[in-house]
């Protein structure tokens, strides 16, 4: 008997690659055009807010133009049909999991379609540019920044994530290079808690040796096949 009840899934840029959103560490990745220190740190934002806002204005527009692919749809189906605990922890700032219909999603690195007011701490759904410094709808200050976790900042939901990992029977990683902590450490936390660990990725990642099993291929093929397997058990 398969006693799997509680599943934690970690997704990375690879799951959205086939929706046309560039990954970070591919040759055509975002870091090729911009150094991380120029766009994804609080120091960069303090130094050149217009450059950083324009960079995320482009990311936001890209997210709005993209559509979920078969991998997002398969995970949404699993979310709908799985009666045990399930948490999709995504490092992605796009909303493609939600647009495919998934509900149990946690954005540990924030969201491209979010604006955070550094004056009054309000958070807003935001689909327009921020580079022209619009006022915060709550306090009227022009102090909105992308609601994205930059390097050196604390990811969202860590307590909830580690609680889910501690209870997990199965941990699945999809489309992530394992280059960025704390997400890269989740596989070890899950394994220490007794979970089986599975990696679905295009290429072997930095963390592949830490998984019980690695399946290589595009997410749009591997994820639907795996979901089919899990729901058939
Ligand atoms: P990366 O760009 O580092 O890694 C993407 C992974 O997806 C690689 O291992 C690819 O082999 C794999 N991949 C590419 N296409 C795929 C496909 N069609 N199907 C399956 N896998 C595919 O992206 P992340 O690991 O998500 O953080 O990067 C982690 C974090 O680094 C991001 O969240 C971002 C960045 O700094 C912040 O912005 C805070």
XYZ file of N, CA and C and ligand atoms in Angstrom:
738
model
N 0.844 -1.207 0.000
C 0.000 0.000 0.000
C 0.874 1.251 0.000
N 0.510 2.209 -0.832
C 1.220 3.476 -0.822
C 0.589 4.372 0.240
N 1.390 4.734 1.245
C 0.842 5.518 2.362
C 1.044 7.016 2.172
N 1.330 7.458 0.954
C 1.561 8.889 0.724
C 0.292 9.694 1.001
N 0.405 10.665 1.915
C -0.727 11.542 2.218
C -0.351 13.008 1.965
N 0.834 13.349 2.428
C 1.208 14.768 2.411
C 2.310 15.024 1.385
N 2.010 15.929 0.468
C 2.946 16.205 -0.637
C 3.361 17.675 -0.612
N 4.657 17.905 -0.747
C 5.154 19.274 -0.958
C 5.836 19.296 -2.316
N 5.461 20.274 -3.133
C 6.045 20.436 -4.465
C 6.757 21.783 -4.507
N 7.995 21.769 -4.953
C 8.749 23.019 -5.131
C 8.889 23.263 -6.620
N 8.449 24.417 -7.093
C 8.625 24.709 -8.523
C 9.585 25.876 -8.722
N 10.264 25.837 -9.880
C 11.189 26.905 -10.246
C 10.934 27.348 -11.675
N 11.822 28.184 -12.167
C 11.620 28.819 -13.469
C 11.400 27.805 -14.594
N 11.947 26.588 -14.455
C 11.814 25.580 -15.510
C 10.376 25.208 -15.809
N 9.479 25.315 -14.809
C 8.084 24.928 -15.073
C 7.391 25.960 -15.968
N 7.894 27.184 -15.975
C 7.274 28.232 -16.792
C 8.032 28.479 -18.096
N 9.125 27.734 -18.310
C 9.944 27.966 -19.511
C 9.127 27.733 -20.786
N 8.294 26.671 -20.760
C 7.509 26.364 -21.967
C 6.296 27.280 -22.116
N 6.103 28.171 -21.160
C 5.104 29.237 -21.318
C 5.756 30.491 -21.874
N 7.054 30.393 -22.183
C 7.757 31.511 -22.813
C 8.450 32.448 -21.843
N 8.489 32.081 -20.547
C 9.178 32.934 -19.575
C 10.604 32.412 -19.375
N 11.569 33.283 -19.577
C 12.976 32.859 -19.547
C 13.372 32.392 -18.152
N 14.219 31.353 -18.094
C 14.766 30.928 -16.809
C 15.926 31.865 -16.453
N 16.451 31.694 -15.268
C 17.501 32.617 -14.807
C 18.890 32.202 -15.252
N 19.133 30.886 -15.269
C 20.507 30.442 -15.467
C 20.743 29.790 -16.829
N 19.773 29.926 -17.740
C 20.000 29.459 -19.114
C 20.845 30.502 -19.839
N 21.343 30.100 -21.023
C 22.190 31.043 -21.764
C 21.450 32.324 -22.116
N 20.136 32.181 -22.416
C 19.361 33.381 -22.739
C 18.656 33.915 -21.484
N 19.136 33.497 -20.322
C 18.474 33.859 -19.070
C 18.580 35.338 -18.756
N 17.780 35.752 -17.794
C 17.713 37.170 -17.454
C 19.050 37.717 -17.001
N 19.797 36.902 -16.309
C 21.062 37.427 -15.783
C 22.036 37.761 -16.905
N 21.794 37.217 -18.109
C 22.656 37.551 -19.245
C 22.524 39.039 -19.599
N 21.319 39.548 -19.463
C 21.100 40.959 -19.814
C 21.404 41.894 -18.653
N 21.179 41.410 -17.445
C 21.385 42.255 -16.267
C 22.131 41.470 -15.204
N 23.088 42.112 -14.580
C 23.742 41.466 -13.445
C 22.776 41.492 -12.265
N 22.770 40.424 -11.495
C 21.820 40.318 -10.387
C 21.954 41.509 -9.436
N 23.185 41.957 -9.225
C 23.390 43.076 -8.287
C 22.770 44.367 -8.814
N 22.500 44.418 -10.148
C 21.937 45.655 -10.715
C 20.421 45.712 -10.618
N 19.783 44.567 -10.420
C 18.311 44.574 -10.470
C 17.610 43.834 -9.338
N 18.299 42.986 -8.612
C 17.576 42.131 -7.659
C 18.140 42.209 -6.245
N 18.521 43.407 -5.847
C 18.941 43.594 -4.455
C 18.333 44.915 -3.955
N 18.115 45.033 -2.642
C 17.626 46.308 -2.096
C 18.615 47.440 -2.366
N 19.908 47.113 -2.405
C 20.930 48.148 -2.667
C 20.765 48.701 -4.084
N 20.473 47.797 -5.044
C 20.277 48.240 -6.431
C 19.081 49.178 -6.520
N 18.028 48.847 -5.782
C 16.813 49.670 -5.814
C 17.088 51.048 -5.208
N 17.883 51.094 -4.144
C 18.217 52.384 -3.514
C 19.079 53.218 -4.467
N 19.970 52.523 -5.209
C 20.927 53.225 -6.082
C 20.251 53.730 -7.360
N 19.425 52.869 -7.985
C 18.836 53.216 -9.286
C 17.407 52.664 -9.377
N 16.467 53.314 -8.661
C 15.102 52.778 -8.618
C 14.449 52.694 -9.996
N 14.758 53.624 -10.887
C 14.094 53.613 -12.203
C 14.521 52.383 -13.006
N 15.819 52.054 -12.993
C 16.303 50.852 -13.701
C 15.609 49.609 -13.151
N 15.545 49.491 -11.833
C 14.949 48.292 -11.217
C 13.450 48.241 -11.510
N 12.770 49.385 -11.390
C 11.321 49.385 -11.676
C 11.063 49.033 -13.135
N 11.889 49.547 -14.040
C 11.681 49.231 -15.469
C 11.903 47.754 -15.724
N 12.915 47.184 -15.081
C 13.202 45.753 -15.239
C 11.986 44.940 -14.801
N 11.398 45.268 -13.650
C 10.238 44.495 -13.175
C 8.951 44.872 -13.922
N 8.886 46.087 -14.486
C 7.748 46.411 -15.367
C 7.737 45.445 -16.559
N 8.932 45.142 -17.068
C 9.013 44.197 -18.199
C 8.651 42.781 -17.765
N 9.113 42.380 -16.585
C 8.750 41.039 -16.066
C 7.232 40.945 -15.899
N 6.627 42.001 -15.345
C 5.168 42.007 -15.107
C 4.426 41.890 -16.429
N 4.875 42.639 -17.434
C 4.212 42.571 -18.753
C 4.371 41.174 -19.346
N 5.531 40.572 -19.177
C 5.771 39.216 -19.687
C 4.858 38.199 -19.020
N 4.690 38.332 -17.722
C 3.814 37.416 -16.972
C 2.377 37.555 -17.461
N 1.932 38.790 -17.658
C 0.549 39.010 -18.102
C 0.310 38.411 -19.488
N 1.346 38.383 -20.318
C 1.193 37.865 -21.690
C 1.313 36.338 -21.759
N 1.872 35.714 -20.722
C 2.116 34.266 -20.756
C 0.861 33.482 -20.367
N 0.834 32.221 -20.790
C -0.281 31.325 -20.444
C 0.270 30.101 -19.729
N -0.516 29.531 -18.792
C -0.057 28.301 -18.143
C 0.119 27.182 -19.165
N 1.068 26.275 -18.905
C 1.278 25.139 -19.810
C 0.789 23.846 -19.153
N 1.015 22.729 -19.838
C 0.481 21.442 -19.367
C 0.970 21.081 -17.963
N 2.156 21.536 -17.600
C 2.682 21.221 -16.257
C 1.890 21.975 -15.184
N 1.612 23.258 -15.420
C 0.785 24.021 -14.455
C -0.608 23.400 -14.345
N -1.170 23.021 -15.485
C -2.521 22.438 -15.471
C -2.544 21.112 -14.718
N -1.487 20.312 -14.887
C -1.441 19.018 -14.190
C -1.365 19.235 -12.676
N -0.550 20.188 -12.232
C -0.454 20.431 -10.785
C -1.768 20.993 -10.241
N -2.458 21.784 -11.044
C -3.775 22.299 -10.611
C -4.767 21.149 -10.460
N -4.675 20.172 -11.349
C -5.548 18.994 -11.251
C -5.222 18.213 -9.975
N -3.934 18.068 -9.698
C -3.530 17.361 -8.474
C -4.051 18.114 -7.247
N -3.925 19.422 -7.250
C -4.407 20.250 -6.136
C -5.909 20.038 -5.930
N -6.639 19.947 -7.026
C -8.095 19.780 -6.944
C -8.464 18.388 -6.419
N -7.740 17.353 -6.887
C -8.166 15.976 -6.624
C -7.465 15.302 -5.445
N -6.387 15.897 -4.961
C -5.625 15.236 -3.892
C -6.269 15.553 -2.547
N -6.675 14.529 -1.816
C -7.407 14.776 -0.565
C -6.475 14.926 0.635
N -5.218 14.530 0.488
C -4.250 14.750 1.561
C -3.744 16.181 1.541
N -2.791 16.463 2.440
C -2.187 17.803 2.439
C -1.349 17.972 1.181
N -1.352 19.171 0.664
C -0.545 19.469 -0.508
C -0.154 20.938 -0.450
N 1.100 21.223 -0.733
C 1.532 22.617 -0.809
C 2.453 22.770 -2.013
N 2.082 23.695 -2.902
C 2.947 24.022 -4.040
C 3.722 25.277 -3.645
N 4.986 25.080 -3.327
C 5.847 26.219 -2.996
C 6.516 26.628 -4.294
N 6.279 27.852 -4.725
C 6.924 28.262 -5.972
C 7.929 29.377 -5.717
N 9.064 29.253 -6.426
C 10.054 30.341 -6.409
C 9.696 31.359 -7.485
N 8.707 31.018 -8.313
C 8.384 31.860 -9.465
C 7.517 33.042 -9.050
N 7.750 34.157 -9.733
C 6.971 35.357 -9.437
C 5.778 35.479 -10.388
N 5.642 34.517 -11.323
C 4.457 34.551 -12.197
C 3.262 33.932 -11.471
N 2.062 34.125 -12.044
C 0.844 33.596 -11.409
C 0.254 32.437 -12.225
N 1.126 31.689 -12.919
C 0.620 30.652 -13.822
C 0.041 29.449 -13.079
N 0.536 29.148 -11.873
C -0.109 28.081 -11.085
C -1.562 28.459 -10.791
N -1.760 29.687 -10.343
C -3.119 30.138 -9.987
C -4.005 30.212 -11.227
N -3.431 30.711 -12.342
C -4.273 30.830 -13.543
C -4.651 29.470 -14.116
N -3.851 28.441 -13.789
C -4.230 27.076 -14.193
C -5.304 26.522 -13.254
N -5.506 27.181 -12.107
C -6.566 26.739 -11.193
C -6.085 26.200 -9.856
N -4.778 26.256 -9.589
C -4.273 25.762 -8.297
C -4.562 26.789 -7.199
N -4.855 26.284 -5.998
C -5.147 27.170 -4.852
C -4.096 27.071 -3.758
N -3.554 25.861 -3.565
C -2.621 25.680 -2.446
C -1.205 26.056 -2.890
N -1.017 27.352 -3.157
C 0.237 27.858 -3.728
C 0.843 28.893 -2.779
N 2.138 28.788 -2.561
C 2.838 29.782 -1.733
C 3.986 30.371 -2.553
N 3.975 31.687 -2.724
C 5.019 32.371 -3.507
C 6.150 32.817 -2.592
N 7.147 31.961 -2.433
C 8.196 32.292 -1.452
C 9.068 33.473 -1.890
N 9.133 33.756 -3.194
C 9.936 34.892 -3.676
C 9.068 36.083 -4.103
N 7.804 36.109 -3.659
C 6.937 37.226 -3.998
C 6.287 37.078 -5.358
N 5.664 38.158 -5.833
C 4.871 38.084 -7.063
C 5.089 39.301 -7.948
N 5.235 39.042 -9.245
C 5.403 40.134 -10.209
C 4.172 41.032 -10.229
N 3.006 40.452 -9.970
C 1.762 41.235 -10.002
C 1.407 41.762 -8.612
N 2.438 42.037 -7.832
C 2.217 42.604 -6.505
C 3.029 43.877 -6.337
N 2.445 44.859 -5.661
C 3.176 46.076 -5.309
C 3.086 46.237 -3.794
N 4.209 46.650 -3.210
C 4.301 46.772 -1.750
C 4.674 48.212 -1.434
N 3.881 48.847 -0.588
C 4.146 50.246 -0.231
C 5.105 50.287 0.953
N 6.267 50.876 0.720
C 7.258 50.940 1.797
C 6.925 52.060 2.787
N 5.920 52.897 2.468
C 5.499 53.946 3.418
C 4.475 53.397 4.405
N 3.441 52.708 3.918
C 2.370 52.270 4.839
C 2.269 50.753 4.954
N 3.124 49.998 4.237
C 3.202 48.541 4.337
C 2.031 47.819 3.654
N 1.167 48.562 2.933
C 0.049 47.887 2.247
C 0.583 47.113 1.038
N -0.120 46.017 0.703
C 0.222 45.249 -0.492
C -0.975 45.276 -1.434
N -0.697 45.451 -2.727
C -1.762 45.578 -3.726
C -1.475 44.658 -4.898
N -2.564 44.137 -5.519
C -2.372 43.487 -6.819
C -2.085 44.606 -7.828
N -1.069 44.416 -8.695
C -0.634 45.497 -9.572
C -0.326 44.976 -10.965
N -0.989 45.511 -11.974
C -0.743 45.039 -13.343
C -0.115 46.130 -14.225
N 0.002 47.338 -13.706
C 0.522 48.476 -14.480
C 2.001 48.692 -14.163
N 2.666 49.570 -14.937
C 4.062 49.889 -14.605
C 4.182 50.580 -13.244
N 5.338 50.408 -12.613
C 5.634 51.130 -11.367
C 6.707 52.191 -11.587
N 7.325 52.182 -12.786
C 8.463 53.079 -13.011
C 8.054 54.553 -13.058
N 6.764 54.826 -13.289
C 6.346 56.238 -13.269
C 5.888 56.662 -11.864
N 6.229 55.830 -10.856
C 6.036 56.213 -9.461
C 4.589 56.532 -9.079
N 3.651 55.631 -9.369
C 2.245 55.912 -9.037
C 2.040 55.943 -7.523
N 1.015 56.689 -7.048
C 0.770 56.730 -5.604
C 0.181 55.420 -5.088
N 0.459 55.113 -3.846
C -0.130 53.940 -3.207
C -1.620 54.198 -3.005
N -2.502 53.278 -3.423
C -3.942 53.497 -3.262
C -4.361 53.617 -1.800
N -3.545 53.111 -0.887
C -3.919 53.169 0.536
C -3.487 54.479 1.198
N -2.257 54.958 0.934
C -1.758 56.125 1.690
C -1.386 57.304 0.799
N -1.471 57.124 -0.525
C -1.192 58.185 -1.498
C 0.279 58.582 -1.628
N 1.177 57.860 -0.944
C 2.617 58.129 -1.133
C 3.082 57.407 -2.404
N 4.067 57.941 -3.072
C 4.633 57.259 -4.241
C 5.783 56.364 -3.820
N 5.494 55.373 -3.013
C 6.567 54.559 -2.430
C 6.365 53.079 -2.704
N 5.810 52.776 -3.885
C 5.540 51.370 -4.207
C 6.773 50.707 -4.823
N 7.069 49.512 -4.379
C 8.123 48.700 -5.006
C 7.514 47.356 -5.389
N 8.170 46.613 -6.288
C 7.646 45.280 -6.603
C 7.631 44.429 -5.330
N 6.582 43.634 -5.161
C 6.488 42.774 -3.970
C 7.246 41.474 -4.251
N 8.555 41.658 -4.407
C 9.439 40.551 -4.791
C 10.555 40.457 -3.771
N 10.916 39.231 -3.435
C 11.998 39.022 -2.467
C 13.322 39.130 -3.202
N 14.121 40.124 -2.830
C 15.425 40.307 -3.471
C 16.508 39.601 -2.663
N 17.669 39.442 -3.296
C 18.784 38.804 -2.587
C 19.094 39.605 -1.327
N 19.247 38.884 -0.232
C 19.508 39.528 1.055
C 18.238 39.755 1.849
N 17.059 39.498 1.264
C 15.781 39.647 1.975
C 15.235 38.263 2.344
N 14.352 38.256 3.334
C 13.804 36.989 3.843
C 12.662 36.499 2.956
N 12.742 35.268 2.422
C 11.621 34.748 1.629
C 10.341 34.674 2.465
N 9.223 34.668 1.771
C 7.917 34.571 2.436
C 7.630 33.131 2.872
N 6.873 33.018 3.954
C 6.242 31.745 4.333
C 7.165 30.664 4.851
N 8.361 31.018 5.337
C 9.315 29.966 5.699
C 8.794 29.050 6.806
N 8.077 29.625 7.768
C 7.569 28.788 8.862
C 6.586 27.743 8.327
N 5.689 28.214 7.468
C 4.684 27.308 6.900
C 5.349 26.251 6.012
N 6.362 26.657 5.270
C 7.043 25.715 4.379
C 7.748 24.630 5.190
N 8.493 25.018 6.224
C 9.226 24.004 6.994
C 8.276 23.112 7.780
N 7.120 23.650 8.185
C 6.123 22.797 8.851
C 5.590 21.762 7.860
N 5.336 22.174 6.626
C 4.839 21.234 5.603
C 5.908 20.195 5.272
N 7.170 20.629 5.185
C 8.257 19.679 4.887
C 8.409 18.650 6.006
N 8.219 19.097 7.238
C 8.363 18.181 8.382
C 7.293 17.104 8.367
N 6.147 17.392 7.750
C 5.025 16.437 7.697
C 4.951 15.697 6.364
N 5.853 16.016 5.439
C 5.714 15.492 4.068
C 6.066 14.016 3.972
N 5.303 13.294 3.158
C 5.648 11.918 2.788
C 6.381 11.907 1.450
N 6.117 12.952 0.663
C 6.706 13.020 -0.674
C 7.067 14.474 -0.984
N 8.301 14.676 -1.442
C 8.748 16.004 -1.849
C 9.144 15.924 -3.316
N 8.573 16.824 -4.117
C 8.845 16.807 -5.560
C 9.348 18.184 -5.989
N 10.459 18.199 -6.681
C 11.030 19.455 -7.160
C 10.887 19.499 -8.676
N 10.378 20.606 -9.200
C 10.134 20.721 -10.648
C 10.840 21.957 -11.210
N 11.751 21.748 -12.152
C 12.305 22.869 -12.921
C 13.069 23.895 -12.120
N 13.910 23.416 -11.207
C 14.746 24.377 -10.476
C 16.180 23.882 -10.440
N 17.123 24.836 -10.516
C 18.535 24.470 -10.633
C 19.171 24.146 -9.292
N 18.477 24.424 -8.196
C 19.057 24.146 -6.876
C 20.222 25.066 -6.552
N 20.211 26.260 -7.139
C 21.334 27.177 -6.943
C 21.058 28.206 -5.854
N 19.788 28.359 -5.467
C 19.441 29.456 -4.553
C 18.833 28.907 -3.258
N 19.454 29.260 -2.154
C 18.937 28.869 -0.832
C 18.003 29.956 -0.315
N 17.039 29.642 0.544
C 16.848 28.371 1.233
C 16.150 27.282 0.414
N 15.557 27.599 -0.753
C 14.788 26.578 -1.492
C 15.642 25.344 -1.809
N 16.922 25.573 -2.122
C 17.796 24.455 -2.492
C 17.973 23.465 -1.330
N 17.690 23.907 -0.109
C 17.841 23.036 1.055
C 16.585 22.256 1.412
N 15.486 22.504 0.733
C 14.220 21.838 1.101
C 14.303 20.319 0.935
N 15.036 19.860 -0.091
C 15.116 18.416 -0.327
C 15.736 17.721 0.882
N 16.760 18.334 1.472
C 17.379 17.708 2.645
C 16.446 17.721 3.843
N 15.729 18.852 4.025
C 14.779 18.940 5.152
C 13.699 17.877 5.005
N 13.211 17.681 3.782
C 12.162 16.681 3.551
C 12.700 15.273 3.788
N 13.907 15.015 3.278
C 14.500 13.677 3.442
C 14.730 13.378 4.920
N 15.221 14.371 5.662
C 15.457 14.162 7.101
C 14.161 13.869 7.838
N 13.039 14.422 7.312
C 11.736 14.176 7.942
C 11.141 12.842 7.478
N 11.850 12.123 6.600
C 11.407 10.788 6.180
C 10.649 10.760 4.874
N 10.596 11.887 4.147
C 9.858 11.918 2.876
C 10.686 11.269 1.757
N 9.982 10.685 0.797
C 10.631 10.266 -0.436
C 10.828 11.520 -1.282
N 11.887 11.563 -2.078
C 12.169 12.796 -2.828
C 12.344 12.496 -4.314
N 11.700 13.312 -5.126
C 11.696 13.118 -6.574
C 11.998 14.442 -7.265
N 12.887 14.394 -8.244
C 13.212 15.603 -9.009
C 12.746 15.434 -10.457
N 12.034 16.436 -10.975
C 11.627 16.466 -12.377
C 12.286 17.705 -12.985
N 13.207 17.505 -13.915
C 13.967 18.645 -14.434
C 14.486 18.331 -15.832
N 14.758 19.375 -16.583
C 15.271 19.175 -17.945
C 16.673 18.575 -17.922
N 17.524 19.135 -17.065
C 18.910 18.649 -16.939
C 19.161 18.286 -15.483
N 20.241 17.554 -15.266
C 20.625 17.320 -13.877
C 20.948 18.669 -13.237
N 20.522 18.830 -11.974
C 20.723 20.108 -11.295
C 21.831 19.967 -10.260
N 22.163 21.061 -9.616
C 23.196 21.037 -8.574
C 22.809 20.092 -7.439
N 21.482 19.924 -7.242
C 21.027 19.111 -6.114
C 20.617 17.694 -6.483
N 20.791 17.289 -7.732
C 20.263 15.988 -8.176
C 20.675 14.827 -7.275
N 21.925 14.829 -6.827
C 22.415 13.680 -6.027
C 21.683 13.568 -4.691
N 20.959 14.628 -4.290
C 20.267 14.601 -2.992
C 18.899 13.924 -3.080
N 18.421 13.664 -4.311
C 17.073 13.095 -4.489
C 17.113 11.574 -4.582
N 16.034 10.928 -4.116
C 15.923 9.476 -4.281
C 15.840 9.127 -5.761
N 15.149 9.982 -6.522
C 14.957 9.691 -7.953
C 14.959 11.001 -8.741
N 15.569 10.987 -9.923
C 15.536 12.141 -10.829
C 15.016 11.681 -12.184
N 14.022 12.390 -12.700
C 13.537 12.114 -14.067
C 13.857 13.333 -14.925
N 14.479 13.100 -16.069
C 14.901 14.209 -16.928
C 13.994 14.357 -18.139
N 13.591 15.602 -18.420
C 12.760 15.884 -19.586
C 12.047 17.207 -19.384
N 11.249 17.633 -20.357
C 10.512 18.889 -20.201
C 9.354 18.736 -19.213
N 9.114 19.790 -18.436
C 8.065 19.758 -17.406
C 6.698 19.450 -18.013
N 6.446 19.932 -19.233
C 5.117 19.741 -19.842
C 4.816 18.274 -20.112
N 5.851 17.433 -20.151
C 5.668 15.987 -20.336
C 5.763 15.259 -18.998
N 6.826 15.577 -18.241
C 7.089 14.831 -17.000
C 6.021 15.062 -15.936
N 5.558 16.301 -15.790
C 4.641 16.603 -14.685
C 3.268 15.952 -14.900
N 2.652 16.084 -16.094
C 1.368 15.382 -16.295
C 1.496 13.870 -16.093
N 2.597 13.270 -16.539
C 2.772 11.811 -16.378
C 2.875 11.455 -14.895
N 3.610 12.257 -14.147
C 3.761 11.976 -12.709
C 2.425 12.159 -11.977
N 1.688 13.205 -12.312
C 0.390 13.453 -11.658
C -0.568 12.293 -11.931
N -0.564 11.839 -13.158
C -1.389 10.678 -13.543
C -1.063 9.485 -12.655
N 0.229 9.259 -12.484
C 0.729 8.142 -11.670
C 0.254 8.264 -10.210
N 0.403 9.449 -9.647
C 0.060 9.658 -8.232
C -1.445 9.490 -8.021
N -2.244 10.031 -8.930
C -3.703 9.967 -8.743
C -4.236 8.563 -9.013
N -3.480 7.769 -9.758
C -3.938 6.406 -10.065
C -3.650 5.423 -8.924
N -2.764 5.833 -7.972
C -2.363 4.906 -6.907
C -3.505 4.562 -5.983
P 17.057 28.552 -12.801
O 17.074 29.347 -14.062
O 18.234 28.639 -11.914
O 16.873 27.012 -13.163
C 15.872 26.570 -14.024
C 15.931 25.061 -14.110
O 14.868 24.639 -14.931
C 17.231 24.503 -14.711
O 17.716 23.436 -13.896
C 16.789 23.993 -16.095
O 17.487 22.816 -16.480
C 15.334 23.671 -15.841
N 14.476 23.756 -17.036
C 14.568 24.592 -18.097
N 13.569 24.374 -18.971
C 12.821 23.368 -18.460
C 11.659 22.668 -18.900
N 11.041 22.959 -20.041
N 11.174 21.689 -18.097
C 11.779 21.362 -16.932
N 12.880 21.984 -16.463
C 13.392 22.975 -17.216
O 15.707 28.921 -12.042
P 15.311 28.678 -10.517
O 15.925 27.431 -10.001
O 13.858 28.830 -10.420
O 15.082 34.190 -7.277
O 15.999 29.916 -9.827
C 15.836 30.099 -8.443
C 15.808 31.562 -8.102
O 16.966 32.195 -8.666
C 14.667 32.339 -8.702
O 13.462 32.211 -7.988
C 15.165 33.741 -8.629
C 16.607 33.542 -9.039
O 17.504 34.349 -8.397
C 14.759 35.474 -7.013
O 14.496 36.270 -7.889
C 14.722 35.801 -5.564
